Short mmCIF file of C-alpha atoms (C1' of nucleotides) in Angstrom, two decimals:
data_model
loop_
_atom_site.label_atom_id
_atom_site.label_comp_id
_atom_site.label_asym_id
_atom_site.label_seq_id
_atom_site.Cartn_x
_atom_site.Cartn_y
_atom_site.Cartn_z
CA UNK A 110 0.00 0.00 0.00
CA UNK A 111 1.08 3.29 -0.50
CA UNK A 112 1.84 5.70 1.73
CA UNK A 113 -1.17 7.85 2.07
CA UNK A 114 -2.28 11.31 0.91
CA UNK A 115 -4.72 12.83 2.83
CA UNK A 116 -7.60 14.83 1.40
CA UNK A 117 -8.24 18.18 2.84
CA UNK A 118 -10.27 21.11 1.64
CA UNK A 119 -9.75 24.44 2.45
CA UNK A 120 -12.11 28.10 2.02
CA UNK A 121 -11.29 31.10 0.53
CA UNK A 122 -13.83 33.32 2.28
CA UNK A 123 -14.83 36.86 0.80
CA UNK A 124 -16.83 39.13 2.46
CA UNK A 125 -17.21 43.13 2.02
CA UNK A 126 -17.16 46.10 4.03
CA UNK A 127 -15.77 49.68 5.31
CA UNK A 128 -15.70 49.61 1.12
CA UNK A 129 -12.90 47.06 0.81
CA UNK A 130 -12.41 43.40 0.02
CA UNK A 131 -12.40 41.30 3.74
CA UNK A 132 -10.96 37.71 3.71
CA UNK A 133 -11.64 35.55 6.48
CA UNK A 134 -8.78 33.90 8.64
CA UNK A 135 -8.79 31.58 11.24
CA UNK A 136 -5.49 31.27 13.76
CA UNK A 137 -4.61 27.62 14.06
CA UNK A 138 -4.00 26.36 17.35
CA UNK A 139 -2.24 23.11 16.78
CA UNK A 140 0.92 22.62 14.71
CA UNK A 141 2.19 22.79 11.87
CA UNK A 142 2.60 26.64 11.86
CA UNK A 143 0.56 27.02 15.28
CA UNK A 144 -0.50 30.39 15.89
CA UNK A 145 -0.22 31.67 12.46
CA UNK A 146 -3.40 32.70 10.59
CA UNK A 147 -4.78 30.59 7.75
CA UNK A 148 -7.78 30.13 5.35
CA UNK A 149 -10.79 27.84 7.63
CA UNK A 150 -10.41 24.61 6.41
CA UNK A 151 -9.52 21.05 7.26
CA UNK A 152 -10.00 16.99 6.50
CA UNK A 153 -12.13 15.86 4.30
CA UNK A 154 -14.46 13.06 6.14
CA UNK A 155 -15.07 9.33 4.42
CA UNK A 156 -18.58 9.84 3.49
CA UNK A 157 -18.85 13.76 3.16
CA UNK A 158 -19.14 15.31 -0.10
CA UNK A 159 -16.45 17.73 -0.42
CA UNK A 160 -18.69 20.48 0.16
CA UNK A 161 -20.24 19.14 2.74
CA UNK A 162 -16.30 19.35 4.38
CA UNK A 163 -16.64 22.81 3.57
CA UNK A 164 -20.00 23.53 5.39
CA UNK A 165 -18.64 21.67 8.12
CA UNK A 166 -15.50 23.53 8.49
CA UNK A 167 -17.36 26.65 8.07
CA UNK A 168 -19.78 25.94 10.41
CA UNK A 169 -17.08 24.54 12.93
CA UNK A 170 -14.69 27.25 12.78
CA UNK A 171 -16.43 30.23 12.17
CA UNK A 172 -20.35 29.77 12.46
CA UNK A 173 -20.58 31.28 9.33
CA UNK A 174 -23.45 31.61 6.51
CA UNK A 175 -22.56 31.58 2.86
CA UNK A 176 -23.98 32.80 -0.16
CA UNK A 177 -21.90 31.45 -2.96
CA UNK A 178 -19.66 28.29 -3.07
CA UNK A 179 -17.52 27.45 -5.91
CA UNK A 180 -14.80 24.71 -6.32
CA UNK A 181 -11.86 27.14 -7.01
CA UNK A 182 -8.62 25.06 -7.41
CA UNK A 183 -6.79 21.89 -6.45
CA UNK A 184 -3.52 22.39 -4.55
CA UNK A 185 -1.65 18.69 -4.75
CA UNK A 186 2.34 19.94 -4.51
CA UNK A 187 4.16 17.54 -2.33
CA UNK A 188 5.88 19.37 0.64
CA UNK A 189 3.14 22.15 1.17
CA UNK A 190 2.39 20.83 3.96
CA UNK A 191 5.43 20.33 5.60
CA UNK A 192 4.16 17.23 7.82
CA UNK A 193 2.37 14.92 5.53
CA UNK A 194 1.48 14.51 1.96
CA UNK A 195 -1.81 16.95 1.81
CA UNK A 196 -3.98 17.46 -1.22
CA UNK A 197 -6.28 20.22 -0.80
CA UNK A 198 -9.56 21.16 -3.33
CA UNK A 199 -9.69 24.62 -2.26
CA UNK A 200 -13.11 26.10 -2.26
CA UNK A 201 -14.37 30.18 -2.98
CA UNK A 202 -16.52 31.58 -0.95
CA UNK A 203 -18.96 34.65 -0.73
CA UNK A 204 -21.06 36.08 1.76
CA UNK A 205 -22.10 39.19 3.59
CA UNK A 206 -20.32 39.85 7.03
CA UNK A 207 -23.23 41.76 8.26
CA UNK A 208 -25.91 38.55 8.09
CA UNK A 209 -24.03 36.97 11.33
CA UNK A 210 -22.04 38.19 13.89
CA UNK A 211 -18.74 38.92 13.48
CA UNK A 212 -16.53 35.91 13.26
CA UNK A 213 -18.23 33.95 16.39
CA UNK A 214 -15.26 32.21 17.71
CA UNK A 215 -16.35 28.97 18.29
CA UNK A 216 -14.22 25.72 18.95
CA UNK A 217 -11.00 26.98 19.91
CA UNK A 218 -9.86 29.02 16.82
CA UNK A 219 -10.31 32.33 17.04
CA UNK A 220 -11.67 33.88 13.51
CA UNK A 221 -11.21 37.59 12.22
CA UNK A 222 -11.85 39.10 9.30
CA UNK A 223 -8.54 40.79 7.02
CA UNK A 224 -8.80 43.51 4.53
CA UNK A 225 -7.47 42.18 1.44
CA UNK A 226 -5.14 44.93 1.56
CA UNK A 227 -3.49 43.95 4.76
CA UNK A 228 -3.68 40.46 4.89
CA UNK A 229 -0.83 38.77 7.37
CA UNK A 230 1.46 36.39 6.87
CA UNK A 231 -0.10 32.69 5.85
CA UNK A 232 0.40 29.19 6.66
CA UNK A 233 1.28 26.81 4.21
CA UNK A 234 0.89 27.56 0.52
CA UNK A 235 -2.46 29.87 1.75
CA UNK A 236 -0.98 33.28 0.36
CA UNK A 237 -0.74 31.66 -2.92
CA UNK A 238 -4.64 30.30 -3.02
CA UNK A 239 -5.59 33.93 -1.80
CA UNK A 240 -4.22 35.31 -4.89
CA UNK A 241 -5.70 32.75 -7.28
CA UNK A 242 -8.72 33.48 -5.55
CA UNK A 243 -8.69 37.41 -6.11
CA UNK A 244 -8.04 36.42 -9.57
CA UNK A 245 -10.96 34.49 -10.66
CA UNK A 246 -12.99 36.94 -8.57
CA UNK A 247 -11.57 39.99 -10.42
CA UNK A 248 -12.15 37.95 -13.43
CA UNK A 249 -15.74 36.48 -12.19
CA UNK A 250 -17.09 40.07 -11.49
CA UNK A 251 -16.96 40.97 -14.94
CA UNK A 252 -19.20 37.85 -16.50
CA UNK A 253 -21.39 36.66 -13.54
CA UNK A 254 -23.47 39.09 -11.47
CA UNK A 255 -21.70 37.19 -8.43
CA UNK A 256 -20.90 40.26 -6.91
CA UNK A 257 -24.08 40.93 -5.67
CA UNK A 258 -23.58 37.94 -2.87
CA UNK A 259 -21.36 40.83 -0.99
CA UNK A 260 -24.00 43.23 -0.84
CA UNK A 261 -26.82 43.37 1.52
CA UNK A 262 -29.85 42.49 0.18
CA UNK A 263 -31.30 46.15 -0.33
CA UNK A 264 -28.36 48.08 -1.75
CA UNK A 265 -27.78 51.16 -3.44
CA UNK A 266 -26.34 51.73 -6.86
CA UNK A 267 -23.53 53.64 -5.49
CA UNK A 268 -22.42 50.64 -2.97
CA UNK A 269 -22.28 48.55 -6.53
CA UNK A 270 -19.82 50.45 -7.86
CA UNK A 271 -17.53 50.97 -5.47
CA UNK A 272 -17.51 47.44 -5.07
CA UNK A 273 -16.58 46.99 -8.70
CA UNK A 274 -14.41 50.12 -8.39
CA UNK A 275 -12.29 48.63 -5.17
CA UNK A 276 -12.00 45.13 -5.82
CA UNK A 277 -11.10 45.73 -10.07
CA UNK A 278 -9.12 48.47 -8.66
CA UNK A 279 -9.87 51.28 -11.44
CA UNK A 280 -12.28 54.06 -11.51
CA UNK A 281 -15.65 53.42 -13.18
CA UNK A 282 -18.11 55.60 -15.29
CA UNK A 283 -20.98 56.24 -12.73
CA UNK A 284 -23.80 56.55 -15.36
CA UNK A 285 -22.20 54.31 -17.81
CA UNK A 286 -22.31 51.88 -15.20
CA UNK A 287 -26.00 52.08 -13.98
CA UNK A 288 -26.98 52.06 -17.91
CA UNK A 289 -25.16 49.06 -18.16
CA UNK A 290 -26.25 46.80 -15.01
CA UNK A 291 -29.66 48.43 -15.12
CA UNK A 292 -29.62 47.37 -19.15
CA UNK A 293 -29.81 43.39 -17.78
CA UNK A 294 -32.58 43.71 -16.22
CA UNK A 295 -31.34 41.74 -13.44
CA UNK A 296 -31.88 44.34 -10.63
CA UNK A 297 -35.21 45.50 -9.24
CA UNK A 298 -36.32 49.04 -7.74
CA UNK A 299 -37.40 49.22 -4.06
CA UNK A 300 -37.86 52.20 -1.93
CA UNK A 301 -36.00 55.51 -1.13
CA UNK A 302 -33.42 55.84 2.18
CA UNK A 303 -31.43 58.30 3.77
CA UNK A 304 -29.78 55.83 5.86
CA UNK A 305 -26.65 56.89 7.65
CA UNK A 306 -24.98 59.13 4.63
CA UNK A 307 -25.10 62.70 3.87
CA UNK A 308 -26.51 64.10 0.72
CA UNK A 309 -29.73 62.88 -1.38
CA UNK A 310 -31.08 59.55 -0.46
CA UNK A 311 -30.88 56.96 -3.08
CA UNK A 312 -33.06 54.33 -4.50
CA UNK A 313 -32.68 51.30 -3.00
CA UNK A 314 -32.13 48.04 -5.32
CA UNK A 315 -32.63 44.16 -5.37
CA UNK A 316 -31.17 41.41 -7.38
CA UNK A 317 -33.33 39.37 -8.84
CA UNK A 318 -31.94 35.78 -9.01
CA UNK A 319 -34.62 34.32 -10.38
CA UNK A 320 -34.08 36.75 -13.25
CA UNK A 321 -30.95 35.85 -13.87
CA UNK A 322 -31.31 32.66 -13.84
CA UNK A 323 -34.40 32.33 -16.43
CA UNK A 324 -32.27 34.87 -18.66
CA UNK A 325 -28.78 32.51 -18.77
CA UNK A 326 -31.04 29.62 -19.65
CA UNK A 327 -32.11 32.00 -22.58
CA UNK A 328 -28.45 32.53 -23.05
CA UNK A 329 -27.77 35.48 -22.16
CA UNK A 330 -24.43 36.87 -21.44
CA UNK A 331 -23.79 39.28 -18.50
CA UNK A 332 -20.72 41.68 -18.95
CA UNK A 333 -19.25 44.43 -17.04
CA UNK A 334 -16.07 45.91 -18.60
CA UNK B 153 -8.52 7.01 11.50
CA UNK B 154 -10.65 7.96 9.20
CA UNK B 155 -11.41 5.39 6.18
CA UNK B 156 -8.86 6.10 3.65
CA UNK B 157 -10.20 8.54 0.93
CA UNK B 158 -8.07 7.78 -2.45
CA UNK B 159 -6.78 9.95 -4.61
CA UNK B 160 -6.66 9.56 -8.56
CA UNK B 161 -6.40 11.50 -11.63
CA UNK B 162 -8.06 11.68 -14.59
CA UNK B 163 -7.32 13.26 -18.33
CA UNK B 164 -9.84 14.40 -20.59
CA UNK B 165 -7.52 14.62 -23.68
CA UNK B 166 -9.32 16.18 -26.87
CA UNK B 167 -7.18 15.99 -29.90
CA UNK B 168 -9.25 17.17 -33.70
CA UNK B 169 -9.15 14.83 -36.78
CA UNK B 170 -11.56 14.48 -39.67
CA UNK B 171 -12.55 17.72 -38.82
CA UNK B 172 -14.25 16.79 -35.26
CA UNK B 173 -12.81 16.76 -32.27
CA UNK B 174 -12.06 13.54 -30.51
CA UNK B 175 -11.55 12.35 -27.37
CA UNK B 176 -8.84 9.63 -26.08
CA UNK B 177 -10.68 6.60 -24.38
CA UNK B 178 -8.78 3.39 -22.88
CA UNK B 179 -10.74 0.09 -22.04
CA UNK B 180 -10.37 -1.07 -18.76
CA UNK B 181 -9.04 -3.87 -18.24
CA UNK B 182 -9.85 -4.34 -14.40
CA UNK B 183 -13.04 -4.35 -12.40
CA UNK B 184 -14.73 -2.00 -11.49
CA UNK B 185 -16.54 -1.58 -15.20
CA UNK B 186 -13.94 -3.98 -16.57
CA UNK B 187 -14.41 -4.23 -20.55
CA UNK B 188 -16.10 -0.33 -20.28
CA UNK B 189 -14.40 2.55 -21.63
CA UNK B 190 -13.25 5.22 -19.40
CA UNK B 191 -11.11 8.23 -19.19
CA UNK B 192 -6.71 7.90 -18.84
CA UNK B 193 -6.14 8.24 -15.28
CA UNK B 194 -4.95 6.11 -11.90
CA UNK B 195 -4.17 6.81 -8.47
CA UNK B 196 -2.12 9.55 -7.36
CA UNK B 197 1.69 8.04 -6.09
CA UNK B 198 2.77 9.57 -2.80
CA UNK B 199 5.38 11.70 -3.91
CA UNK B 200 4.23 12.56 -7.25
CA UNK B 201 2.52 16.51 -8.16
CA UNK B 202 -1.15 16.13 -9.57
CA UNK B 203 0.52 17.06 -13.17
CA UNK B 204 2.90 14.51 -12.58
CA UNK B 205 0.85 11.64 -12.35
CA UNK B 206 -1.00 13.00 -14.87
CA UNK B 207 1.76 12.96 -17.70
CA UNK B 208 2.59 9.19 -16.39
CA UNK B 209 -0.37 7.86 -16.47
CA UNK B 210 -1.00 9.26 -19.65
CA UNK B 211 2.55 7.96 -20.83
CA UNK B 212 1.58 4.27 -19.68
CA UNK B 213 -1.49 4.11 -20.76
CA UNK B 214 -1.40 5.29 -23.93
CA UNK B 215 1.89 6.74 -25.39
CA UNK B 216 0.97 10.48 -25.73
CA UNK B 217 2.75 13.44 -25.89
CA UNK B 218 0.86 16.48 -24.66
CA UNK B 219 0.32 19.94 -26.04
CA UNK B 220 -1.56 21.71 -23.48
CA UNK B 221 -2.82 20.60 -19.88
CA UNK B 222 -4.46 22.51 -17.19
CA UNK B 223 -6.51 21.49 -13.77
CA UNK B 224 -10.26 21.04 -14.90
CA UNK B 225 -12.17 20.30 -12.29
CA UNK B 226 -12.22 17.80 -8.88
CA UNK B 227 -14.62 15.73 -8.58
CA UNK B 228 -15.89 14.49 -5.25
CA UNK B 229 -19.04 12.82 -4.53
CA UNK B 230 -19.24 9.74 -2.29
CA UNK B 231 -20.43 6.96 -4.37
CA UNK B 232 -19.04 7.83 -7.61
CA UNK B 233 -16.47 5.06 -7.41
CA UNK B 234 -18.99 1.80 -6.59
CA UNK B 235 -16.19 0.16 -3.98
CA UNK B 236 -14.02 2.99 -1.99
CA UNK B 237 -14.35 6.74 -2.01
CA UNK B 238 -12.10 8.27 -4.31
CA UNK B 239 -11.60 11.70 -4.97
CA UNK B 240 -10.81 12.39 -8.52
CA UNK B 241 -8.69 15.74 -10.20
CA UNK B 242 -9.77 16.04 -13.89
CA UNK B 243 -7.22 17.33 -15.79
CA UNK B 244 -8.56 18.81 -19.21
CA UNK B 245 -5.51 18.05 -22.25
CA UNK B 246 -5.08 19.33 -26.11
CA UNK B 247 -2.86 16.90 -28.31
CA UNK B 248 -2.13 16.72 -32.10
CA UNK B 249 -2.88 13.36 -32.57
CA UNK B 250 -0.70 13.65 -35.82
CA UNK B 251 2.48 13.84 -33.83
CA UNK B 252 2.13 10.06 -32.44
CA UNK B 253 1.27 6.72 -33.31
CA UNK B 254 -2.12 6.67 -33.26
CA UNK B 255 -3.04 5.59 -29.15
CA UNK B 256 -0.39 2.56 -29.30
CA UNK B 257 -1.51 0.17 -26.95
CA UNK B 258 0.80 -0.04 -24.29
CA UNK B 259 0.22 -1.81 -21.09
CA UNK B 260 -2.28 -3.98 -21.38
CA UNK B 261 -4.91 -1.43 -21.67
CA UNK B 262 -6.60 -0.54 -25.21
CA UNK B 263 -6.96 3.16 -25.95
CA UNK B 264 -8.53 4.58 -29.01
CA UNK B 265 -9.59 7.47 -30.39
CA UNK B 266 -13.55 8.13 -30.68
CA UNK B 267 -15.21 11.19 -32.17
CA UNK B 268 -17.19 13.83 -29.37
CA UNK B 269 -20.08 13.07 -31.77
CA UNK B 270 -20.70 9.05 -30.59
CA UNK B 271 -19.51 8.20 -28.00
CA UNK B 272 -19.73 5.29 -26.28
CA UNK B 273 -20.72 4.67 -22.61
CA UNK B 274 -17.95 5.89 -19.84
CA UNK B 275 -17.48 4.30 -16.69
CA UNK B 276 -17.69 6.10 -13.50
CA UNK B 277 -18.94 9.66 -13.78
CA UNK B 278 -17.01 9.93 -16.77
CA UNK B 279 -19.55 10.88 -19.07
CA UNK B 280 -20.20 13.67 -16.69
CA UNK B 281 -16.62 14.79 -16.14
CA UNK B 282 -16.30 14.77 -20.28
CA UNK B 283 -19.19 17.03 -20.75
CA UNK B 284 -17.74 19.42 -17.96
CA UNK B 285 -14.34 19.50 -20.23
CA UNK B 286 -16.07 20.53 -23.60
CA UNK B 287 -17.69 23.44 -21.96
CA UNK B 288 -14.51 24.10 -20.67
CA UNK B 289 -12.96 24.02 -24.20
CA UNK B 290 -15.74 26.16 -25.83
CA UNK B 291 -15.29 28.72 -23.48
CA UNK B 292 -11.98 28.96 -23.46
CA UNK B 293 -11.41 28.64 -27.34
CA UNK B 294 -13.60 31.92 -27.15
CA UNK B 295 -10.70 34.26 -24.61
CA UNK B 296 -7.73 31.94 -24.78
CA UNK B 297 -5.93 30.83 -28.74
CA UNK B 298 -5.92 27.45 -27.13
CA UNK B 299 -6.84 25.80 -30.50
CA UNK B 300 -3.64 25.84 -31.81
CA UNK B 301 -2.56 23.24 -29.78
CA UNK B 302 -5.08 21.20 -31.61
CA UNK B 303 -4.00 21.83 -34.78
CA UNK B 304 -0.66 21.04 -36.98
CA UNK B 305 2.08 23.66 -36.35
CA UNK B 306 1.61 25.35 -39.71
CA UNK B 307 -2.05 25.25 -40.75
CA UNK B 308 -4.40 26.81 -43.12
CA UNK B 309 -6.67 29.48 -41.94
CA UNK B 310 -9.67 27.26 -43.25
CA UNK B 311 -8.61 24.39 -40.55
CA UNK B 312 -8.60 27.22 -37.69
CA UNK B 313 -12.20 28.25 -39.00
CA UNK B 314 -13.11 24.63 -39.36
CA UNK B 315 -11.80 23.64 -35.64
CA UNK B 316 -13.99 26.40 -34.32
CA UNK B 317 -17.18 26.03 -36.32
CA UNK B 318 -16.97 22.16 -35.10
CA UNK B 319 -16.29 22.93 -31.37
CA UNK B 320 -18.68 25.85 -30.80
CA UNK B 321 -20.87 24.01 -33.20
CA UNK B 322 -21.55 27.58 -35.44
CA UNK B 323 -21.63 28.91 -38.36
CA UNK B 324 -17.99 31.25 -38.51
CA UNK B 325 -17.82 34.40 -41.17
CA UNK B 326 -14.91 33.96 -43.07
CA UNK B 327 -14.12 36.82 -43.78
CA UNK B 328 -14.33 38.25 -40.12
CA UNK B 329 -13.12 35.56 -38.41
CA UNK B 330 -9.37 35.78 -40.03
CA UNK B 331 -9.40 39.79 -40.19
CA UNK B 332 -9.97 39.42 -36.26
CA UNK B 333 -7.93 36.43 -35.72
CA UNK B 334 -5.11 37.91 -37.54
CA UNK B 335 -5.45 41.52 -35.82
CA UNK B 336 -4.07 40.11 -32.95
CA UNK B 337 -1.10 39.29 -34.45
CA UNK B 338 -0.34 36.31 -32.89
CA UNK B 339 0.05 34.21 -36.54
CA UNK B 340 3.30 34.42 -38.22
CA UNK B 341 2.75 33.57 -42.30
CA UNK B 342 4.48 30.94 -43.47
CA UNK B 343 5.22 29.76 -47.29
CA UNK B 344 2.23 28.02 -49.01
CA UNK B 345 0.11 25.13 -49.96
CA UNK B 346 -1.19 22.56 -52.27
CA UNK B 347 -1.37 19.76 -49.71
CA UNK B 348 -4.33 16.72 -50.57
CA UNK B 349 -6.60 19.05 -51.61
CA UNK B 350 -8.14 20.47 -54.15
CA UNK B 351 -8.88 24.28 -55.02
CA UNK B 352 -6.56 27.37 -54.47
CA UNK B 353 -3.74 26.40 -52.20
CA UNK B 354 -3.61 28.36 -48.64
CA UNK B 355 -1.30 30.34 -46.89
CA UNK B 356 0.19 28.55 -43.70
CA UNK B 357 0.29 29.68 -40.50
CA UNK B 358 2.07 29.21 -37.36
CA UNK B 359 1.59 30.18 -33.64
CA UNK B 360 3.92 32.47 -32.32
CA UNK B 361 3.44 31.54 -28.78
CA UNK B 362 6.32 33.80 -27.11
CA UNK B 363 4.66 36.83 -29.18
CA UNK B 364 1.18 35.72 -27.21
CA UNK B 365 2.44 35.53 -23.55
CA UNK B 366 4.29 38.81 -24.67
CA UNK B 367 0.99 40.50 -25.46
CA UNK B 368 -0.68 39.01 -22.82
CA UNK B 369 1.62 40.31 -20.16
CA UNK B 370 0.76 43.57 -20.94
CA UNK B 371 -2.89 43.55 -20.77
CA UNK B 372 -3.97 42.45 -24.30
CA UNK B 373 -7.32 40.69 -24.40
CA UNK B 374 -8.01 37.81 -26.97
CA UNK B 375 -11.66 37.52 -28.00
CA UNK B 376 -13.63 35.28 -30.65
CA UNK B 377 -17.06 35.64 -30.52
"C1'" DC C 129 -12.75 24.65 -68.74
"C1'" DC C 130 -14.82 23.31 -64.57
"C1'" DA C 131 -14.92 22.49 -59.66
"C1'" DA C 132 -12.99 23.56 -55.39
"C1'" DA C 133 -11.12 26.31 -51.99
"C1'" DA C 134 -8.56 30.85 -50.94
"C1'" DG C 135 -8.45 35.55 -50.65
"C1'" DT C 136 -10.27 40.13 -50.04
"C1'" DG C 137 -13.28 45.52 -48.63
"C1'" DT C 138 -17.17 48.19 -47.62
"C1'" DT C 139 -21.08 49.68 -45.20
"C1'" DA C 140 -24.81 50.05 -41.73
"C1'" DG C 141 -26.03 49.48 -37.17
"C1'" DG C 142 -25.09 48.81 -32.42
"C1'" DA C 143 -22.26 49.34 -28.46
"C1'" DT C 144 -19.01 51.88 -25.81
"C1'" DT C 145 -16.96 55.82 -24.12
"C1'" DA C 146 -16.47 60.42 -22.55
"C1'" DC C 147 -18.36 64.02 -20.36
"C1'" DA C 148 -21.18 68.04 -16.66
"C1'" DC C 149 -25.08 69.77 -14.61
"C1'" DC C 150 -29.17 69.69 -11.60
"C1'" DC C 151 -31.63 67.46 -7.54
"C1'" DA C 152 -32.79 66.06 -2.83
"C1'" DT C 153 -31.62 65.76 1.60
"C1'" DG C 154 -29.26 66.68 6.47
"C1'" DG C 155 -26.98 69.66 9.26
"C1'" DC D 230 -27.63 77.74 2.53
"C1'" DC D 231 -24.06 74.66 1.95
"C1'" DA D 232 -22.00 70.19 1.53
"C1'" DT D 233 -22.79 65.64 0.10
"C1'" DG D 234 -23.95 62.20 -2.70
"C1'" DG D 235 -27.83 60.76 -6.29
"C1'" DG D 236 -29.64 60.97 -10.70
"C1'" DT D 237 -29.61 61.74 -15.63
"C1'" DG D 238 -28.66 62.40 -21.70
"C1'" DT D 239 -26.10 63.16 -25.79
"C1'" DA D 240 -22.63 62.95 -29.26
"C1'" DA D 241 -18.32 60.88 -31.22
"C1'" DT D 242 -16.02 56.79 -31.87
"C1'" DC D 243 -15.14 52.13 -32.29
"C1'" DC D 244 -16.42 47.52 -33.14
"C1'" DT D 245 -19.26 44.04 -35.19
"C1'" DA D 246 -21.90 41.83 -38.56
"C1'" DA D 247 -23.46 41.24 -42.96
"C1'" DC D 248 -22.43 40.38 -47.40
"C1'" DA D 249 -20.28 38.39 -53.00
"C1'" DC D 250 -17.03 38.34 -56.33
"C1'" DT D 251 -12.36 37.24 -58.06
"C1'" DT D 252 -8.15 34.25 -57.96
"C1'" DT D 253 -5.51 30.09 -58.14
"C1'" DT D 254 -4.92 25.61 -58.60
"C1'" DG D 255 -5.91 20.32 -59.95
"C1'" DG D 256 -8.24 17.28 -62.69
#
DNA sequence: CCAAAAGTGTTAGGATTACACCCATGG
DNA sequence: CCATGGGTGTAATCCTAACACTTTTGG
């Protein structure tokens, strides 16, 4: 017999606020690399579909609720994990950090959230599955309405494009923008607020998933530039 | 411990003949589905990468020499394997099938070359894994000049056109389709033509890859629509 | 000389970009 | 009444899509 791999999977959480990209950590409290921070993650069981692992882990180390789950990437190198032989399907996550409190620490770990722009130093090969990560979401943004699983559920226009704006990282056209996304027909209208900002209140907006969905059967193609 | 999960590898290798494209089969000849036809593949070795055991697995089983291979997809479900769990990385491959014996049998394993248009029945979730790799390869012939790997090293522009019309299953403009091919620049022209056919002899055309990853460092978008 | 495939340019319509002023509210 | 952010239209440009005849060769 072989000497064995183990099967692990591992989650690239995104959330979004205080207008940046957040990425969720946990701090591991056992060794290898013991009290460094990595992505929540962790052994795949025998009869657990590998998102199921995922939910688990998710559940167990952060009591968190997600919004969008998508395989992103298998990372198989030999000697990432230092210890053992460790094959991990890492998985992409969305979700919006105000629907639950804020990183419940539950088992031992303790669970924060990063700004993308100052994320810490990573265990294992983690730094380099963060930056595939940011790359197929950079890239995802622009052909799936996937952003929207940041957002709360009532958003304004405004909070859309700086989402765009700070996770592309380049200025967009405000009304080129709204003609664009409003062009799908993927959004609906709700009512006015004032909420906490200054100035004129805005309209508030909903996605419409069901929308979307009927329209890519039809084939239609979302795009953002 | 857990039950072992085991891990394996799998290669969806298209290659393009008789104007279709093809996919590389071998006939198992070990339960389970002994006698079925199933995708390359085999377990993982302990101290092999993913790619690794890829590429040998593909060199025992049927003699190949590979143009193009990236990570397609992992798949995961308990069950999908009828006697242990195993945990399965697809790995999605583009050959030439003129620059090999045609799928020389080595081992004792039978591989052959069928046509995307009938084939037969695939053990496993193979049928399913297969259908996940074309998508892959229509969307990707669309933003990535991934075709050429398909294709002879100098080719007519008419066997470009061809490959595309039979992949994305469409009717291509001539016309446009070269002026935009050819306005990325990426084609170096070659001497010409009369080969087997009849008609006008073509221009050929090779792939200038270094000129690609040049442009495509600096921000340059491929696009066939 | 006929059949087969290669090669080539123009135009209309649609999409994208660039751009600046007025509006509604809170303090 | 002022500061803040929300809301909106038009014109120039670029890109795409549609479209047919001529050329070169082999048989």
């Amino acid at each position: 017999m072989p000497a064995q791999i183990r099967l692990a999977v591992d989650a690239v959480v995104f959330g979004y606020a205080d207008q940046q990209l957040q990425l969720l950590l946990i701090r591991r409290n056992i060794p290898p690399f013991e009290g460094e921070w990595a992505l929540p993650g962790g052994q795949v069981l025998s009869e657990e579909s590998l998102e199921a692992a995922v939910e688990r882990e998710l559940r167990e180390e952060t009591g968190i609720g997600i919004n969008y789950l998508e395989q992103l990437y298998t990372f198989g190198q030999p000697g990432r994990d230092p210890r053992n032989r460790v094959v991990s399907v890492a998985y992409f996550a969305l979700v919006n950090p105000n629907q639950f409190e804020l990183a419940a620490a539950t088992d031992a770990a303790d669970a924060r959230w990063f700004s993308c722009q100052k994320l810490p130093a990573l265990a294992f090969d983690h730094a380099q599955i963060v930056e595939y990560a940011q790359q197929r979401l950079r890239a995802k943004l622009t052909y799936e309405p996937i952003g929207l699983n940041l957002l709360d559920q009532d958003f304004l226009f405004s909070d859309l494009e700086k989402l765009y704006e700070s996770i592309l990282n380049r200025k967009i056209d405000r009304r080129n923008f709204r003609k664009k996304f409003l062009s799908f027909g993927i959004l609906t209208e709700t009512t006015r607020v004032h909420s906490g900002h200054k100035g004129r209140p805005g309209t508030l907006f909903r996605f419409d998933e069901d929308k979307y969905k009927a329209l890519k059967e039809k084939g239609f193609l979302f795009e953002i530039k």
